[in-house]
């Protein structure tokens, strides 16, 4: 059985998907900003998962929440600017869900 708490799994999963999306954007379109943003945001999410797995649950959820919120705003702006759901709309929706989840978990740990 894994020693990783269940609340860390969304951070690890979304971090991996974010890095993969950044790499895919670079490979398919040559987008260096996609690569940089994907690797930075994905790495922060994975780091938050590690923090949640250790004794820093509050700080890990806070980091994941802030990172997801930044992604929601940035990709939401891009979605409204271009009107294209893929990838900006999808990422903004996933990031909003992640942000809400981690905000809820951070509030639970803050009590």
mmCIF file with all atom_site columns, C-alpha atoms in Angstrom:
data_model
loop_
_atom_site.group_PDB
_atom_site.id
_atom_site.type_symbol
_atom_site.label_atom_id
_atom_site.label_alt_id
_atom_site.label_comp_id
_atom_site.label_asym_id
_atom_site.label_entity_id
_atom_site.label_seq_id
_atom_site.pdbx_PDB_ins_code
_atom_site.Cartn_x
_atom_site.Cartn_y
_atom_site.Cartn_z
_atom_site.occupancy
_atom_site.B_iso_or_equiv
_atom_site.pdbx_formal_charge
_atom_site.auth_seq_id
_atom_site.auth_comp_id
_atom_site.auth_asym_id
_atom_site.auth_atom_id
_atom_site.pdbx_PDB_model_num
ATOM 1   C CA . UNK A 1 1   ? 0.000   0.000  0.000   1.00 0.00 ? 1   UNK A CA 1
ATOM 2   C CA . UNK A 1 2   ? 1.234   3.476  -0.862  1.00 0.00 ? 2   UNK A CA 1
ATOM 3   C CA . UNK A 1 3   ? 2.269   5.935  1.836   1.00 0.00 ? 3   UNK A CA 1
ATOM 4   C CA . UNK A 1 4   ? 1.071   8.835  -0.301  1.00 0.00 ? 4   UNK A CA 1
ATOM 5   C CA . UNK A 1 5   ? -2.147  10.382 1.031   1.00 0.00 ? 5   UNK A CA 1
ATOM 6   C CA . UNK A 1 6   ? -5.074  10.533 -1.360  1.00 0.00 ? 6   UNK A CA 1
ATOM 7   C CA . UNK A 1 7   ? -5.177  14.319 -1.299  1.00 0.00 ? 7   UNK A CA 1
ATOM 8   C CA . UNK A 1 8   ? -1.723  14.446 -2.941  1.00 0.00 ? 8   UNK A CA 1
ATOM 9   C CA . UNK A 1 9   ? -2.795  12.412 -5.978  1.00 0.00 ? 9   UNK A CA 1
ATOM 10  C CA . UNK A 1 10  ? -4.628  15.273 -7.765  1.00 0.00 ? 10  UNK A CA 1
ATOM 11  C CA . UNK A 1 11  ? -1.540  17.489 -7.468  1.00 0.00 ? 11  UNK A CA 1
ATOM 12  C CA . UNK A 1 12  ? 0.712   14.776 -8.884  1.00 0.00 ? 12  UNK A CA 1
ATOM 13  C CA . UNK A 1 13  ? -1.722  13.954 -11.688 1.00 0.00 ? 13  UNK A CA 1
ATOM 14  C CA . UNK A 1 14  ? -2.421  17.553 -12.737 1.00 0.00 ? 14  UNK A CA 1
ATOM 15  C CA . UNK A 1 15  ? 1.294   18.346 -12.505 1.00 0.00 ? 15  UNK A CA 1
ATOM 16  C CA . UNK A 1 16  ? 2.139   15.464 -14.832 1.00 0.00 ? 16  UNK A CA 1
ATOM 17  C CA . UNK A 1 17  ? -0.601  16.413 -17.279 1.00 0.00 ? 17  UNK A CA 1
ATOM 18  C CA . UNK A 1 18  ? 0.567   20.041 -17.234 1.00 0.00 ? 18  UNK A CA 1
ATOM 19  C CA . UNK A 1 19  ? 4.174   19.112 -18.002 1.00 0.00 ? 19  UNK A CA 1
ATOM 20  C CA . UNK A 1 20  ? 3.038   16.733 -20.759 1.00 0.00 ? 20  UNK A CA 1
ATOM 21  C CA . UNK A 1 21  ? 0.847   19.453 -22.259 1.00 0.00 ? 21  UNK A CA 1
ATOM 22  C CA . UNK A 1 22  ? 3.725   21.933 -22.274 1.00 0.00 ? 22  UNK A CA 1
ATOM 23  C CA . UNK A 1 23  ? 6.007   19.422 -23.968 1.00 0.00 ? 23  UNK A CA 1
ATOM 24  C CA . UNK A 1 24  ? 3.287   18.540 -26.485 1.00 0.00 ? 24  UNK A CA 1
ATOM 25  C CA . UNK A 1 25  ? 2.742   22.231 -27.288 1.00 0.00 ? 25  UNK A CA 1
ATOM 26  C CA . UNK A 1 26  ? 6.445   22.592 -27.933 1.00 0.00 ? 26  UNK A CA 1
ATOM 27  C CA . UNK A 1 27  ? 6.718   19.453 -30.064 1.00 0.00 ? 27  UNK A CA 1
ATOM 28  C CA . UNK A 1 28  ? 3.620   20.162 -32.172 1.00 0.00 ? 28  UNK A CA 1
ATOM 29  C CA . UNK A 1 29  ? 3.831   23.951 -32.524 1.00 0.00 ? 29  UNK A CA 1
ATOM 30  C CA . UNK A 1 30  ? 7.359   24.842 -31.468 1.00 0.00 ? 30  UNK A CA 1
ATOM 31  C CA . UNK A 1 31  ? 5.938   26.920 -28.587 1.00 0.00 ? 31  UNK A CA 1
ATOM 32  C CA . UNK A 1 32  ? 8.685   27.730 -26.115 1.00 0.00 ? 32  UNK A CA 1
ATOM 33  C CA . UNK A 1 33  ? 6.238   29.621 -23.825 1.00 0.00 ? 33  UNK A CA 1
ATOM 34  C CA . UNK A 1 34  ? 4.064   26.483 -23.628 1.00 0.00 ? 34  UNK A CA 1
ATOM 35  C CA . UNK A 1 35  ? 7.090   24.399 -22.718 1.00 0.00 ? 35  UNK A CA 1
ATOM 36  C CA . UNK A 1 36  ? 8.293   26.856 -20.079 1.00 0.00 ? 36  UNK A CA 1
ATOM 37  C CA . UNK A 1 37  ? 4.862   27.399 -18.525 1.00 0.00 ? 37  UNK A CA 1
ATOM 38  C CA . UNK A 1 38  ? 4.052   23.691 -18.578 1.00 0.00 ? 38  UNK A CA 1
ATOM 39  C CA . UNK A 1 39  ? 7.313   22.685 -16.949 1.00 0.00 ? 39  UNK A CA 1
ATOM 40  C CA . UNK A 1 40  ? 7.224   25.466 -14.323 1.00 0.00 ? 40  UNK A CA 1
ATOM 41  C CA . UNK A 1 41  ? 3.552   25.052 -13.353 1.00 0.00 ? 41  UNK A CA 1
ATOM 42  C CA . UNK A 1 42  ? 3.700   21.262 -13.538 1.00 0.00 ? 42  UNK A CA 1
ATOM 43  C CA . UNK A 1 43  ? 6.822   21.194 -11.386 1.00 0.00 ? 43  UNK A CA 1
ATOM 44  C CA . UNK A 1 44  ? 5.173   23.443 -8.795  1.00 0.00 ? 44  UNK A CA 1
ATOM 45  C CA . UNK A 1 45  ? 2.157   21.131 -8.708  1.00 0.00 ? 45  UNK A CA 1
ATOM 46  C CA . UNK A 1 46  ? 4.356   18.059 -8.304  1.00 0.00 ? 46  UNK A CA 1
ATOM 47  C CA . UNK A 1 47  ? 6.323   19.851 -5.574  1.00 0.00 ? 47  UNK A CA 1
ATOM 48  C CA . UNK A 1 48  ? 3.045   20.596 -3.818  1.00 0.00 ? 48  UNK A CA 1
ATOM 49  C CA . UNK A 1 49  ? 2.172   16.894 -4.031  1.00 0.00 ? 49  UNK A CA 1
ATOM 50  C CA . UNK A 1 50  ? 5.467   16.060 -2.368  1.00 0.00 ? 50  UNK A CA 1
ATOM 51  C CA . UNK A 1 51  ? 4.761   18.627 0.355   1.00 0.00 ? 51  UNK A CA 1
ATOM 52  C CA . UNK A 1 52  ? 1.290   17.148 0.910   1.00 0.00 ? 52  UNK A CA 1
ATOM 53  C CA . UNK A 1 53  ? 2.885   13.689 1.176   1.00 0.00 ? 53  UNK A CA 1
ATOM 54  C CA . UNK A 1 54  ? 5.245   14.939 3.867   1.00 0.00 ? 54  UNK A CA 1
ATOM 55  C CA . UNK A 1 55  ? 4.338   16.963 6.942   1.00 0.00 ? 55  UNK A CA 1
ATOM 56  C CA . UNK A 1 56  ? 3.437   20.165 5.072   1.00 0.00 ? 56  UNK A CA 1
ATOM 57  C CA . UNK A 1 57  ? -0.148  19.473 4.015   1.00 0.00 ? 57  UNK A CA 1
ATOM 58  C CA . UNK A 1 58  ? -1.359  23.054 4.508   1.00 0.00 ? 58  UNK A CA 1
ATOM 59  C CA . UNK A 1 59  ? 1.535   24.597 2.599   1.00 0.00 ? 59  UNK A CA 1
ATOM 60  C CA . UNK A 1 60  ? 1.300   21.973 -0.154  1.00 0.00 ? 60  UNK A CA 1
ATOM 61  C CA . UNK A 1 61  ? -2.400  22.623 -0.711  1.00 0.00 ? 61  UNK A CA 1
ATOM 62  C CA . UNK A 1 62  ? -1.768  26.364 -0.643  1.00 0.00 ? 62  UNK A CA 1
ATOM 63  C CA . UNK A 1 63  ? 0.959   26.065 -3.285  1.00 0.00 ? 63  UNK A CA 1
ATOM 64  C CA . UNK A 1 64  ? -1.226  23.867 -5.488  1.00 0.00 ? 64  UNK A CA 1
ATOM 65  C CA . UNK A 1 65  ? -4.162  26.242 -5.057  1.00 0.00 ? 65  UNK A CA 1
ATOM 66  C CA . UNK A 1 66  ? -2.165  29.329 -5.983  1.00 0.00 ? 66  UNK A CA 1
ATOM 67  C CA . UNK A 1 67  ? -0.512  27.602 -8.947  1.00 0.00 ? 67  UNK A CA 1
ATOM 68  C CA . UNK A 1 68  ? -3.885  26.355 -10.196 1.00 0.00 ? 68  UNK A CA 1
ATOM 69  C CA . UNK A 1 69  ? -5.426  29.805 -9.734  1.00 0.00 ? 69  UNK A CA 1
ATOM 70  C CA . UNK A 1 70  ? -2.689  31.426 -11.809 1.00 0.00 ? 70  UNK A CA 1
ATOM 71  C CA . UNK A 1 71  ? -3.254  28.815 -14.517 1.00 0.00 ? 71  UNK A CA 1
ATOM 72  C CA . UNK A 1 72  ? -7.025  29.439 -14.399 1.00 0.00 ? 72  UNK A CA 1
ATOM 73  C CA . UNK A 1 73  ? -6.588  33.167 -14.962 1.00 0.00 ? 73  UNK A CA 1
ATOM 74  C CA . UNK A 1 74  ? -3.869  32.876 -17.610 1.00 0.00 ? 74  UNK A CA 1
ATOM 75  C CA . UNK A 1 75  ? -5.520  30.149 -19.656 1.00 0.00 ? 75  UNK A CA 1
ATOM 76  C CA . UNK A 1 76  ? -8.992  31.611 -19.141 1.00 0.00 ? 76  UNK A CA 1
ATOM 77  C CA . UNK A 1 77  ? -7.749  34.905 -20.575 1.00 0.00 ? 77  UNK A CA 1
ATOM 78  C CA . UNK A 1 78  ? -6.241  33.053 -23.523 1.00 0.00 ? 78  UNK A CA 1
ATOM 79  C CA . UNK A 1 79  ? -9.514  31.147 -24.066 1.00 0.00 ? 79  UNK A CA 1
ATOM 80  C CA . UNK A 1 80  ? -11.596 34.335 -24.127 1.00 0.00 ? 80  UNK A CA 1
ATOM 81  C CA . UNK A 1 81  ? -9.058  35.993 -26.417 1.00 0.00 ? 81  UNK A CA 1
ATOM 82  C CA . UNK A 1 82  ? -8.925  33.161 -28.975 1.00 0.00 ? 82  UNK A CA 1
ATOM 83  C CA . UNK A 1 83  ? -12.302 31.496 -28.454 1.00 0.00 ? 83  UNK A CA 1
ATOM 84  C CA . UNK A 1 84  ? -10.612 28.100 -28.829 1.00 0.00 ? 84  UNK A CA 1
ATOM 85  C CA . UNK A 1 85  ? -11.523 25.548 -26.188 1.00 0.00 ? 85  UNK A CA 1
ATOM 86  C CA . UNK A 1 86  ? -8.463  23.393 -26.874 1.00 0.00 ? 86  UNK A CA 1
ATOM 87  C CA . UNK A 1 87  ? -6.178  23.689 -25.079 1.00 0.00 ? 87  UNK A CA 1
ATOM 88  C CA . UNK A 1 88  ? -6.797  26.959 -23.203 1.00 0.00 ? 88  UNK A CA 1
ATOM 89  C CA . UNK A 1 89  ? -10.438 26.369 -22.260 1.00 0.00 ? 89  UNK A CA 1
ATOM 90  C CA . UNK A 1 90  ? -9.830  22.825 -21.096 1.00 0.00 ? 90  UNK A CA 1
ATOM 91  C CA . UNK A 1 91  ? -6.780  23.776 -19.026 1.00 0.00 ? 91  UNK A CA 1
ATOM 92  C CA . UNK A 1 92  ? -8.616  26.720 -17.445 1.00 0.00 ? 92  UNK A CA 1
ATOM 93  C CA . UNK A 1 93  ? -11.523 24.453 -16.428 1.00 0.00 ? 93  UNK A CA 1
ATOM 94  C CA . UNK A 1 94  ? -9.203  21.764 -15.023 1.00 0.00 ? 94  UNK A CA 1
ATOM 95  C CA . UNK A 1 95  ? -7.169  24.414 -13.207 1.00 0.00 ? 95  UNK A CA 1
ATOM 96  C CA . UNK A 1 96  ? -10.320 25.963 -11.714 1.00 0.00 ? 96  UNK A CA 1
ATOM 97  C CA . UNK A 1 97  ? -11.412 22.565 -10.401 1.00 0.00 ? 97  UNK A CA 1
ATOM 98  C CA . UNK A 1 98  ? -7.914  21.967 -9.002  1.00 0.00 ? 98  UNK A CA 1
ATOM 99  C CA . UNK A 1 99  ? -7.886  25.412 -7.397  1.00 0.00 ? 99  UNK A CA 1
ATOM 100 C CA . UNK A 1 100 ? -11.248 24.831 -5.707  1.00 0.00 ? 100 UNK A CA 1
ATOM 101 C CA . UNK A 1 101 ? -10.191 21.388 -4.457  1.00 0.00 ? 101 UNK A CA 1
ATOM 102 C CA . UNK A 1 102 ? -6.918  22.597 -2.988  1.00 0.00 ? 102 UNK A CA 1
ATOM 103 C CA . UNK A 1 103 ? -8.552  25.683 -1.446  1.00 0.00 ? 103 UNK A CA 1
ATOM 104 C CA . UNK A 1 104 ? -11.035 23.383 0.302   1.00 0.00 ? 104 UNK A CA 1
ATOM 105 C CA . UNK A 1 105 ? -8.258  21.094 1.532   1.00 0.00 ? 105 UNK A CA 1
ATOM 106 C CA . UNK A 1 106 ? -6.137  24.057 2.698   1.00 0.00 ? 106 UNK A CA 1
ATOM 107 C CA . UNK A 1 107 ? -9.089  25.368 4.713   1.00 0.00 ? 107 UNK A CA 1
ATOM 108 C CA . UNK A 1 108 ? -9.497  21.942 6.305   1.00 0.00 ? 108 UNK A CA 1
ATOM 109 C CA . UNK A 1 109 ? -5.821  21.836 7.336   1.00 0.00 ? 109 UNK A CA 1
ATOM 110 C CA . UNK A 1 110 ? -5.908  25.440 8.579   1.00 0.00 ? 110 UNK A CA 1
ATOM 111 C CA . UNK A 1 111 ? -8.522  24.535 11.219  1.00 0.00 ? 111 UNK A CA 1
#
